[in-house]
Amino acid sequence: MRFRGPLVVLAVLGLGLAAGFAASRELEPEPVPVSEQRPVPAEGPSDPLGGTGAVLPDAPVPALPGDLILADERLRDGDKRVVVPVPVGWRRVDLRDGEARWLPPGDTTGGGYSVRVAVIREDVTLREMVLARRDALPGDPNITDIQRLQVDEGTSSLLATIVRDGYRKLLLIRWINLRSDVFADVEIAWTGRLQDEAGMKQLLARMASEARSLDPPEG
């Protein structure tokens, strides 16, 4: 039986935001001593949504390439099972049932870029997920200084630049459907720096197009 509505959307967002941001905070770089920090002015509109005035320098790693080799990874939440390709050799960190984050080799902090994938069990439409996440971001206490907040209902995706723990981050999230209905099955969420945008978009598109369900078709 299908059951959905505003409360279901809020419940799904609550789980995603809690797991995603809690995990990202754990994976962020260790704080730099105050004497070594060199804040730089944030670039963008003079009056963003909740400005901070300064951000810390980006992690000194090369920009994310978009042509990385991908390999299938399985996720399961209850009786819902999916396969999503992720970059080969990246370290998997399981966050909860049906949700995990992958980090590149040698990166134990998440200070550069990472990707999180989550199975969505509740019946929430793609459009509901996109618009609800868009509306929730400005009020999230873990982030500030939203300088870009864009949604694309055609690809069921959201892009935002934020400041979290003093670092400028680019969020790129897409919700995909793996069945023959309008409900979201998987959330793929990339986090990186501004210079990682091109690579993040390429990898996200590849991951979304190659993801598939392992569940039998609904009769």
PDB file of N, CA and C in Angstrom, residues 14 16 25 29 40 45 48-49 57 61 70 77 108 116 139 146 162 174 178 192 203 210 218:
ATOM      1  N   GLY A  14      14.705  14.192   7.543  1.00  0.00           N
ATOM      2  CA  GLY A  14      15.331  14.166   8.856  1.00  0.00           C
ATOM      3  C   GLY A  14      16.413  13.121   8.945  1.00  0.00           C
ATOM      4  N   GLY A  16      18.040  11.743   6.373  1.00  0.00           N
ATOM      5  CA  GLY A  16      19.122  12.063   5.459  1.00  0.00           C
ATOM      6  C   GLY A  16      20.010  13.169   5.970  1.00  0.00           C
ATOM      7  N   ARG A  25      30.530  15.854   9.400  1.00  0.00           N
ATOM      8  CA  ARG A  25      31.265  16.543  10.464  1.00  0.00           C
ATOM      9  C   ARG A  25      32.357  15.647  11.014  1.00  0.00           C
ATOM     10  N   PRO A  29      38.229  17.791   8.128  1.00  0.00           N
ATOM     11  CA  PRO A  29      39.596  17.829   8.624  1.00  0.00           C
ATOM     12  C   PRO A  29      39.661  18.206  10.097  1.00  0.00           C
ATOM     13  N   VAL A  40      39.970  33.486   4.564  1.00  0.00           N
ATOM     14  CA  VAL A  40      39.935  34.350   3.395  1.00  0.00           C
ATOM     15  C   VAL A  40      38.504  34.788   3.176  1.00  0.00           C
ATOM     16  N   PRO A  45      27.696  36.776  -3.435  1.00  0.00           N
ATOM     17  CA  PRO A  45      26.822  37.912  -3.146  1.00  0.00           C
ATOM     18  C   PRO A  45      27.180  38.571  -1.829  1.00  0.00           C
ATOM     19  N   PRO A  48      24.500  36.930   1.254  1.00  0.00           N
ATOM     20  CA  PRO A  48      23.996  35.578   1.051  1.00  0.00           C
ATOM     21  C   PRO A  48      23.081  35.177   2.174  1.00  0.00           C
ATOM     22  N   LEU A  49      22.516  33.987   2.081  1.00  0.00           N
ATOM     23  CA  LEU A  49      21.610  33.501   3.119  1.00  0.00           C
ATOM     24  C   LEU A  49      22.411  33.084   4.342  1.00  0.00           C
ATOM     25  N   PRO A  57      40.933  28.058   3.981  1.00  0.00           N
ATOM     26  CA  PRO A  57      41.418  27.587   2.673  1.00  0.00           C
ATOM     27  C   PRO A  57      40.966  26.157   2.386  1.00  0.00           C
ATOM     28  N   VAL A  61      44.214  19.357  -2.435  1.00  0.00           N
ATOM     29  CA  VAL A  61      44.233  18.156  -3.266  1.00  0.00           C
ATOM     30  C   VAL A  61      43.745  18.536  -4.655  1.00  0.00           C
ATOM     31  N   LEU A  70      34.481   3.313 -12.343  1.00  0.00           N
ATOM     32  CA  LEU A  70      33.460   3.015 -11.343  1.00  0.00           C
ATOM     33  C   LEU A  70      33.266   1.510 -11.220  1.00  0.00           C
ATOM     34  N   ASP A  77      18.354  -1.674   2.525  1.00  0.00           N
ATOM     35  CA  ASP A  77      17.599  -1.188   3.681  1.00  0.00           C
ATOM     36  C   ASP A  77      16.335  -2.026   3.755  1.00  0.00           C
ATOM     37  N   THR A 108      41.239  10.463   5.013  1.00  0.00           N
ATOM     38  CA  THR A 108      40.536   9.970   6.195  1.00  0.00           C
ATOM     39  C   THR A 108      39.677  11.045   6.837  1.00  0.00           C
ATOM     40  N   ARG A 116      28.022  10.295  -0.973  1.00  0.00           N
ATOM     41  CA  ARG A 116      27.151   9.518  -0.090  1.00  0.00           C
ATOM     42  C   ARG A 116      25.973   8.991  -0.897  1.00  0.00           C
ATOM     43  N   GLY A 139      17.363  26.597   6.668  1.00  0.00           N
ATOM     44  CA  GLY A 139      17.105  26.537   8.104  1.00  0.00           C
ATOM     45  C   GLY A 139      17.943  25.514   8.833  1.00  0.00           C
ATOM     46  N   ILE A 146      24.766  30.330   2.374  1.00  0.00           N
ATOM     47  CA  ILE A 146      24.322  29.687   1.144  1.00  0.00           C
ATOM     48  C   ILE A 146      24.369  30.711   0.017  1.00  0.00           C
ATOM     49  N   ILE A 162      27.772  26.147   0.315  1.00  0.00           N
ATOM     50  CA  ILE A 162      27.539  26.455   1.715  1.00  0.00           C
ATOM     51  C   ILE A 162      28.872  26.620   2.431  1.00  0.00           C
ATOM     52  N   ARG A 174      21.279  14.276  -6.168  1.00  0.00           N
ATOM     53  CA  ARG A 174      20.302  13.841  -7.178  1.00  0.00           C
ATOM     54  C   ARG A 174      19.513  12.661  -6.641  1.00  0.00           C
ATOM     55  N   LEU A 178      14.205   3.922  -9.780  1.00  0.00           N
ATOM     56  CA  LEU A 178      14.659   2.690 -10.412  1.00  0.00           C
ATOM     57  C   LEU A 178      13.511   1.768 -10.788  1.00  0.00           C
ATOM     58  N   GLY A 192      31.985  18.509  -2.187  1.00  0.00           N
ATOM     59  CA  GLY A 192      33.344  18.837  -2.615  1.00  0.00           C
ATOM     60  C   GLY A 192      33.603  20.318  -2.502  1.00  0.00           C
ATOM     61  N   LEU A 203      30.537  12.557 -12.666  1.00  0.00           N
ATOM     62  CA  LEU A 203      30.429  11.305 -11.929  1.00  0.00           C
ATOM     63  C   LEU A 203      29.005  11.055 -11.450  1.00  0.00           C
ATOM     64  N   GLU A 210      23.735   4.397 -14.247  1.00  0.00           N
ATOM     65  CA  GLU A 210      24.106   2.990 -14.137  1.00  0.00           C
ATOM     66  C   GLU A 210      23.546   2.317 -12.881  1.00  0.00           C
ATOM     67  N   GLU A 218       7.447  -5.005  -9.379  1.00  0.00           N
ATOM     68  CA  GLU A 218       6.181  -5.069  -8.673  1.00  0.00           C
ATOM     69  C   GLU A 218       5.098  -5.597  -9.601  1.00  0.00           C
TER      70      GLU A 218
END
